[in-house]
Coordinates of C-alpha atoms and ligand atoms in Angstrom, one line a residue:
M1 CA -34.9 3.8 26.9
K2 CA -31.9 3.8 26.9
D3 CA -31.6 0.9 28.7
E4 CA -32.9 -0.9 26.6
I5 CA -30.7 0.0 23.9
I6 CA -27.2 -1.6 25.8
D7 CA -29.8 -4.6 26.6
L8 CA -30.1 -5.3 22.6
L9 CA -26.3 -4.1 21.9
R10 CA -25.3 -7.2 24.6
L11 CA -27.4 -9.6 22.9
E12 CA -25.3 -12.4 22.2
D13 CA -28.3 -14.8 21.3
K14 CA -28.4 -15.8 17.2
E15 CA -31.9 -15.3 17.0
K16 CA -32.5 -12.5 19.2
V17 CA -30.0 -10.8 17.1
S18 CA -32.3 -11.7 14.2
F19 CA -34.8 -10.9 15.0
L20 CA -33.5 -7.1 15.1
F21 CA -33.1 -7.2 12.7
D22 CA -35.7 -8.9 11.1
K23 CA -37.7 -6.1 12.3
A24 CA -35.9 -3.4 11.7
L25 CA -36.0 -4.1 8.4
K26 CA -39.5 -4.1 8.3
T27 CA -39.5 -0.7 9.8
K28 CA -38.0 0.8 6.8
L29 CA -40.2 -1.1 4.5
D30 CA -43.3 -0.4 6.1
N31 CA -41.6 3.8 6.7
I32 CA -39.4 4.7 3.1
G33 CA -39.9 1.9 1.5
N34 CA -37.0 -0.7 0.3
K35 CA -34.9 2.0 -2.4
V36 CA -31.5 2.1 -1.1
Y37 CA -30.1 6.4 -3.0
L38 CA -26.7 6.6 -4.0
R39 CA -24.1 9.2 -3.1
G40 CA -21.0 9.7 -5.4
L41 CA -18.3 10.3 -3.3
I42 CA -15.0 13.0 -3.8
E43 CA -12.9 12.7 -1.8
Y44 CA -11.8 15.8 -2.3
S45 CA -8.6 16.8 -1.1
N46 CA -6.7 14.9 1.7
I47 CA -5.1 18.1 3.3
C48 CA -5.9 18.3 7.0
Q49 CA -5.7 20.9 9.5
K50 CA -6.3 18.8 12.3
K51 CA -4.8 16.2 14.2
C52 CA -7.6 13.7 14.6
F53 CA -6.2 10.2 17.3
Y54 CA -7.3 8.0 15.0
C55 CA -7.4 9.0 11.6
G56 CA -4.2 8.5 8.7
L57 CA -4.8 12.3 7.1
R58 CA -4.3 13.8 10.5
A59 CA -2.0 17.1 9.9
E60 CA 1.5 15.5 10.8
N61 CA 1.1 12.2 8.9
K62 CA 4.4 13.0 6.4
I63 CA 1.6 11.3 3.4
N64 CA 1.0 12.7 -0.1
R65 CA -1.3 15.9 -0.1
Y66 CA -3.3 16.4 -2.4
A67 CA -6.2 18.3 -3.7
L68 CA -8.6 17.4 -7.1
T69 CA -9.1 20.4 -10.2
N70 CA -12.1 21.7 -9.9
E71 CA -12.1 20.1 -13.6
E72 CA -11.4 16.4 -12.5
V73 CA -14.2 16.7 -9.9
V74 CA -16.3 18.1 -12.3
N75 CA -16.3 15.2 -14.3
A76 CA -17.2 12.7 -11.6
A77 CA -19.8 14.4 -10.8
I78 CA -20.9 14.8 -14.7
F79 CA -20.1 10.8 -14.2
A80 CA -22.5 10.6 -11.3
H81 CA -25.5 12.7 -12.9
K82 CA -24.4 10.8 -16.7
N83 CA -25.2 7.7 -14.6
N84 CA -28.6 8.6 -13.1
F85 CA -26.6 9.2 -9.6
A86 CA -28.7 12.3 -8.3
S87 CA -26.9 13.1 -5.5
I88 CA -22.9 13.3 -4.3
V89 CA -21.1 14.5 -1.2
I90 CA -18.2 15.9 -1.8
Q91 CA -15.8 14.8 1.8
A92 CA -12.0 16.1 3.1
G93 CA -10.1 17.0 5.2
E94 CA -10.5 20.2 7.3
V95 CA -9.4 23.3 5.5
K96 CA -10.4 27.1 7.3
S97 CA -9.6 29.6 5.2
H98 CA -11.6 32.6 3.5
S99 CA -9.5 31.1 0.1
Y100 CA -11.1 27.9 0.2
T101 CA -14.6 29.6 1.2
K102 CA -14.7 31.0 -1.8
K103 CA -12.8 27.7 -4.1
I104 CA -15.9 25.3 -2.8
T105 CA -18.4 27.6 -3.6
R106 CA -16.8 28.4 -7.6
L107 CA -16.7 24.7 -7.7
L108 CA -20.7 24.2 -6.2
D109 CA -21.4 26.2 -9.1
E110 CA -19.1 25.1 -12.0
I111 CA -20.7 21.6 -10.7
N112 CA -24.1 23.4 -11.0
E113 CA -23.7 24.2 -14.1
N114 CA -22.3 21.5 -15.6
T115 CA -25.1 19.2 -14.6
N116 CA -28.2 21.1 -15.1
G117 CA -28.7 22.0 -10.8
E118 CA -30.4 18.3 -11.1
L119 CA -27.4 16.8 -9.1
G120 CA -28.0 16.9 -4.6
I121 CA -24.8 17.9 -3.0
T122 CA -24.0 17.0 0.6
L123 CA -21.2 18.8 2.0
S124 CA -18.6 16.8 4.0
L125 CA -16.0 19.4 4.9
G126 CA -15.6 20.0 8.6
E127 CA -15.9 22.6 10.7
Q128 CA -16.8 25.1 9.3
T129 CA -17.8 29.7 10.5
K130 CA -21.1 30.4 10.6
D131 CA -20.1 33.0 7.0
T132 CA -18.9 29.4 5.3
L133 CA -21.5 27.8 5.6
K134 CA -24.0 29.8 5.3
E135 CA -22.2 31.1 1.9
W136 CA -21.9 27.4 0.5
K137 CA -26.1 26.2 1.0
D138 CA -26.5 30.0 -0.4
T139 CA -25.1 28.7 -3.6
G140 CA -28.8 26.5 -3.3
K141 CA -26.9 23.4 -4.0
A142 CA -25.9 22.2 -0.9
I143 CA -28.6 20.9 0.7
R144 CA -27.0 18.1 2.9
Y145 CA -23.7 18.4 5.5
L146 CA -22.0 15.3 6.8
L147 CA -20.4 15.9 10.5
R148 CA -19.6 13.2 12.3
I149 CA -19.7 14.2 16.1
E150 CA -17.5 11.2 16.4
T151 CA -18.9 9.9 20.1
S152 CA -21.1 12.0 21.9
N153 CA -19.4 11.4 25.0
Q154 CA -17.3 14.7 25.9
E155 CA -14.7 12.6 27.7
L156 CA -14.4 10.3 24.8
F157 CA -13.9 12.5 22.6
N158 CA -11.3 14.2 24.7
K159 CA -9.7 10.7 24.8
I160 CA -9.4 10.6 21.0
H161 CA -8.3 14.2 20.5
P162 CA -5.9 17.1 21.1
N163 CA -6.5 18.2 23.5
D164 CA -6.8 22.2 21.9
T165 CA -8.9 24.9 20.7
F166 CA -8.7 22.9 17.2
H167 CA -10.5 20.3 18.2
S168 CA -13.9 20.9 20.5
F169 CA -15.6 18.8 21.7
D170 CA -18.3 21.5 21.9
K171 CA -17.2 23.8 18.9
R172 CA -18.1 20.8 17.0
L173 CA -21.6 20.4 18.8
A174 CA -22.5 23.9 17.9
T175 CA -20.6 23.2 14.5
L176 CA -24.1 20.6 14.2
D177 CA -26.8 23.5 15.4
M178 CA -25.2 26.6 13.0
L179 CA -25.6 23.4 10.0
K180 CA -29.1 22.5 11.6
D181 CA -30.3 26.4 11.4
L182 CA -29.0 26.7 7.9
G183 CA -31.7 24.8 6.9
Y184 CA -29.4 22.3 5.7
Q185 CA -30.6 18.5 6.1
V186 CA -27.8 17.2 8.4
G187 CA -25.6 14.1 9.3
T188 CA -23.7 13.2 12.1
G189 CA -22.4 9.3 13.3
I190 CA -20.3 7.6 15.8
M191 CA -17.4 5.2 15.3
I192 CA -17.8 2.2 17.1
G193 CA -15.6 0.1 19.0
L194 CA -13.0 3.1 20.1
P195 CA -11.2 2.0 22.7
F196 CA -12.5 2.8 26.3
Q197 CA -15.9 2.9 24.7
T198 CA -18.8 0.9 26.1
E199 CA -22.5 0.3 25.3
E200 CA -23.7 2.8 27.6
N201 CA -21.6 5.7 25.5
L202 CA -23.3 3.7 22.0
A203 CA -26.5 4.0 23.3
S204 CA -26.5 7.4 24.4
D205 CA -25.3 8.2 20.7
L206 CA -28.3 7.0 19.7
V207 CA -30.7 8.8 21.8
F208 CA -28.1 12.0 21.2
F209 CA -29.2 11.5 17.3
M210 CA -33.5 11.8 18.5
E211 CA -32.6 14.6 20.6
K212 CA -30.7 16.2 18.1
D213 CA -33.4 15.8 15.4
I214 CA -31.0 14.7 12.9
D215 CA -31.6 13.9 9.3
M216 CA -28.9 11.2 8.5
V217 CA -26.6 9.1 10.3
G218 CA -23.2 7.7 9.3
M219 CA -21.7 5.4 11.3
G220 CA -19.4 2.9 10.7
P221 CA -17.1 0.8 12.4
Y222 CA -13.7 2.2 13.4
I223 CA -10.5 0.7 11.8
E224 CA -6.9 1.1 13.0
H225 CA -5.0 3.2 11.1
K226 CA -1.1 1.8 11.9
D227 CA 0.4 5.4 11.4
T228 CA -1.8 6.9 14.5
P229 CA -1.6 7.8 18.4
L230 CA -4.8 6.1 19.1
Y231 CA -3.8 2.9 17.8
R232 CA -0.2 2.6 19.3
K233 CA -1.1 3.8 21.9
Y234 CA -4.3 1.2 22.3
K235 CA -3.5 -1.5 19.9
K236 CA -3.8 -3.9 22.9
I237 CA -6.9 -2.7 24.1
L238 CA -9.1 -2.7 20.4
L239 CA -12.4 -4.9 20.4
P240 CA -11.6 -7.8 17.6
L241 CA -12.9 -6.7 14.3
Q242 CA -15.8 -8.7 14.3
K243 CA -18.2 -7.6 17.8
R244 CA -17.1 -4.0 16.1
L245 CA -18.9 -5.3 12.5
E246 CA -21.3 -6.8 14.5
L247 CA -22.1 -3.9 17.2
T248 CA -22.5 -1.4 14.1
L249 CA -25.3 -3.5 12.3
K250 CA -26.9 -3.5 16.1
M251 CA -26.5 0.0 15.8
I252 CA -28.0 0.5 13.0
A253 CA -30.8 -2.0 13.2
I254 CA -31.3 -0.1 16.2
L255 CA -31.6 3.3 15.2
R256 CA -33.2 2.5 12.5
T257 CA -36.8 1.6 14.4
I258 CA -36.0 4.1 16.6
M259 CA -35.7 6.9 13.5
P260 CA -37.9 5.4 11.1
T261 CA -37.9 8.0 8.2
I262 CA -34.0 9.7 8.4
N263 CA -31.4 8.3 6.0
I264 CA -28.9 5.8 7.3
A265 CA -25.6 4.9 5.3
A266 CA -24.5 1.7 4.8
T267 CA -20.8 3.1 5.2
T268 CA -17.3 1.4 3.4
A269 CA -15.6 0.7 6.6
L270 CA -18.3 -1.9 7.0
Q271 CA -16.8 -3.7 3.9
T272 CA -13.1 -3.3 5.2
I273 CA -14.4 -5.8 7.9
D274 CA -16.0 -8.4 5.6
N275 CA -16.8 -8.3 2.2
K276 CA -20.6 -8.8 2.9
G277 CA -20.8 -5.6 5.4
R278 CA -21.9 -3.1 3.3
E279 CA -25.4 -5.3 2.7
M280 CA -25.3 -6.5 5.8
A281 CA -26.1 -3.0 6.7
I282 CA -28.7 -3.2 4.3
Q283 CA -31.0 -6.2 5.6
A284 CA -30.6 -3.9 8.4
G285 CA -32.2 -0.8 7.6
A286 CA -30.3 1.3 6.0
N287 CA -30.9 2.9 2.8
I288 CA -27.5 4.8 1.3
V289 CA -24.8 3.4 -0.4
M290 CA -21.8 6.1 -1.4
P291 CA -20.0 4.2 -4.3
N292 CA -16.7 6.2 -4.9
I293 CA -16.3 8.2 -7.8
S294 CA -13.0 10.1 -6.9
P295 CA -10.0 9.6 -9.9
V296 CA -8.8 6.0 -9.3
K297 CA -5.0 8.0 -9.3
H298 CA -5.4 9.9 -5.3
R299 CA -7.6 6.7 -3.5
K300 CA -4.1 5.6 -1.6
D301 CA -3.5 8.8 -0.6
Y302 CA -7.4 9.3 1.0
L303 CA -6.8 6.5 3.4
L304 CA -8.9 7.4 6.5
Y305 CA -8.1 4.4 8.3
E306 CA -6.3 0.7 6.5
N307 CA -7.0 -1.9 4.0
K308 CA -9.8 0.8 2.7
V309 CA -11.7 -1.5 -0.2
C310 CA -12.0 -0.3 -3.4
L311 CA -8.7 1.6 -4.1
Q312 CA -8.2 0.8 -7.7
D313 CA -12.0 0.2 -9.4
E314 CA -12.6 3.3 -11.9
A315 CA -16.1 4.5 -11.1
D316 CA -18.0 2.2 -13.8
K317 CA -16.4 -1.0 -12.5
C318 CA -17.7 0.5 -9.3
M319 CA -20.6 1.0 -10.1
S320 CA -21.4 -2.5 -11.2
C321 CA -20.0 -4.2 -8.0
I322 CA -22.5 -1.8 -5.2
F323 CA -25.5 -2.4 -7.6
N324 CA -25.2 -6.2 -7.7
R325 CA -24.6 -5.8 -4.2
I326 CA -27.4 -3.6 -3.2
H327 CA -29.7 -6.0 -5.8
S328 CA -28.1 -8.9 -3.5
S329 CA -29.4 -7.7 0.0
G330 CA -32.7 -7.2 -1.7
A331 CA -33.6 -3.8 -1.8
E332 CA -33.4 -1.5 -4.9
I333 CA -31.7 1.4 -6.3
G334 CA -33.1 4.8 -6.4
W335 CA -32.3 5.7 -9.8
G336 CA -32.0 10.0 -10.2
E337 CA -34.1 10.2 -6.9
Q338 CA -32.3 12.4 -4.5
G339 CA -33.7 10.3 -1.6
N340 CA -34.3 13.3 0.5
S341 CA -34.1 12.4 3.6
L342 CA -37.6 11.9 4.6
H343 CA -37.5 13.2 8.3
F344 CA -36.4 16.7 7.1
L345 CA -39.4 16.2 4.4
H346 CA -41.7 15.3 7.4
S347 CA -40.2 18.0 9.5
N348 CA -39.4 20.9 7.1
I349 CA -43.7 20.8 6.4
L350 CA -45.0 20.1 9.4
Ligands
SAH401 N1 -12.6 16.5 7.8 C1 -13.9 16.0 7.3 C2 -14.5 14.9 6.7 C3 -13.4 14.1 6.4 S1 -12.9 12.3 7.4 C4 -14.5 15.1 9.1 O1 -13.3 14.9 9.8 O2 -15.1 15.3 9.7 C5 -14.7 11.5 7.6 C6 -15.3 11.0 9.2 O3 -13.9 9.4 8.5 C7 -14.7 10.7 10.4 O4 -15.4 12.0 10.5 C8 -14.5 10.0 10.9 O5 -15.8 9.2 11.6 C9 -14.1 8.7 9.6 N2 -12.3 8.0 10.2 C10 -11.7 8.8 10.2 N3 -10.8 7.6 10.6 C11 -11.0 7.1 10.7 C12 -10.5 5.6 11.3 N4 -9.4 4.9 11.5 N5 -11.7 4.4 11.1 C13 -13.4 4.4 10.5 N6 -13.9 5.9 10.0 C14 -12.9 6.7 10.3
SF4_402 FE1 -9.1 15.7 9.5 FE2 -11.5 14.4 9.2 FE3 -8.5 13.0 9.6 FE4 -9.5 14.6 11.6 S1 -11.3 12.8 10.7 S2 -7.4 14.4 11.2 S3 -10.7 16.3 10.5 S4 -9.5 14.1 7.9

């Protein structure tokens, strides 16, 4: 299978590529239908203890650090609930401490109380201990967790992270396994267009998602951030942005054909390269969109990468833009539906 995937990733012929996208779209329609589900994205905090070489939030960067108040998060959650989003994602830099664990637990309870327990919550708070992940799961509200492996190739992983126990491939893998054991819907993903990344690496990433029986995937292009070691060192050998976009769309399409019932995100990073990037992803098989509903005043401080879109748009304006985008891609919006991964539901019923 890997060799076939590599061939597909190398396809240049426009007709053949569009055949791949059509096949992926058909697979999506046949297996999970035409709905795109919304997850309101709340960028909870940019405080991070890690130093990933590619990311603008890395601990060494001098940026204006913030954490939203519980009230700000709850207000964003209420916005999502009132507007029938049915799901939110709480994402942040990585912080590990007893008090942080408790803080998030309280936050989950508060969101729950203020939204009739009707929101499906995804957490994306980095690697945590099993006890912490269990505590959050036990609130009954955190049902999904996103932790990108970034690349399933250990050698490449080690090139894009510092070499210390804080940034360990094995730990990241072990955390994905823990999440599965704890009964979360498990999401992972990778960045596409990293220096040294080959088509073979990307094909192995897709096989990795299958082998790990992943429920949700978010894959996006790697986008440069000038204040990072990865950019400084390797800017001359990066793939052109357009190529990263094309590869990401192909990856989405191939993934949809091999894992027909998982959730696949049309990531915002795609739109940084092409204004229609997210629509293209939906047409290539993605079924999840994450409108940013974070307070506007902090958005410019959550720059994982540069040229991030939607920095100024208040949540309601952002909403109408997203809806137009989804409709123009020919899909419908799954209002009021959590849109849980059918892959997860099937494997937990059968
Ligand atoms: N701290 C958590 C969650 C926030 S970072 C974590 O790392 O898991 C969320 C994702 O942003 C990362 O998994 C990474 O894939 C992505 N990201 C970081 N820097 C990026 C960049 N320069 N270009 C594209 N994606 C990036
Ligand atoms: Fe921190 Fe996540 Fe960025 Fe790594 S990718 S520096 S863990 S926010």
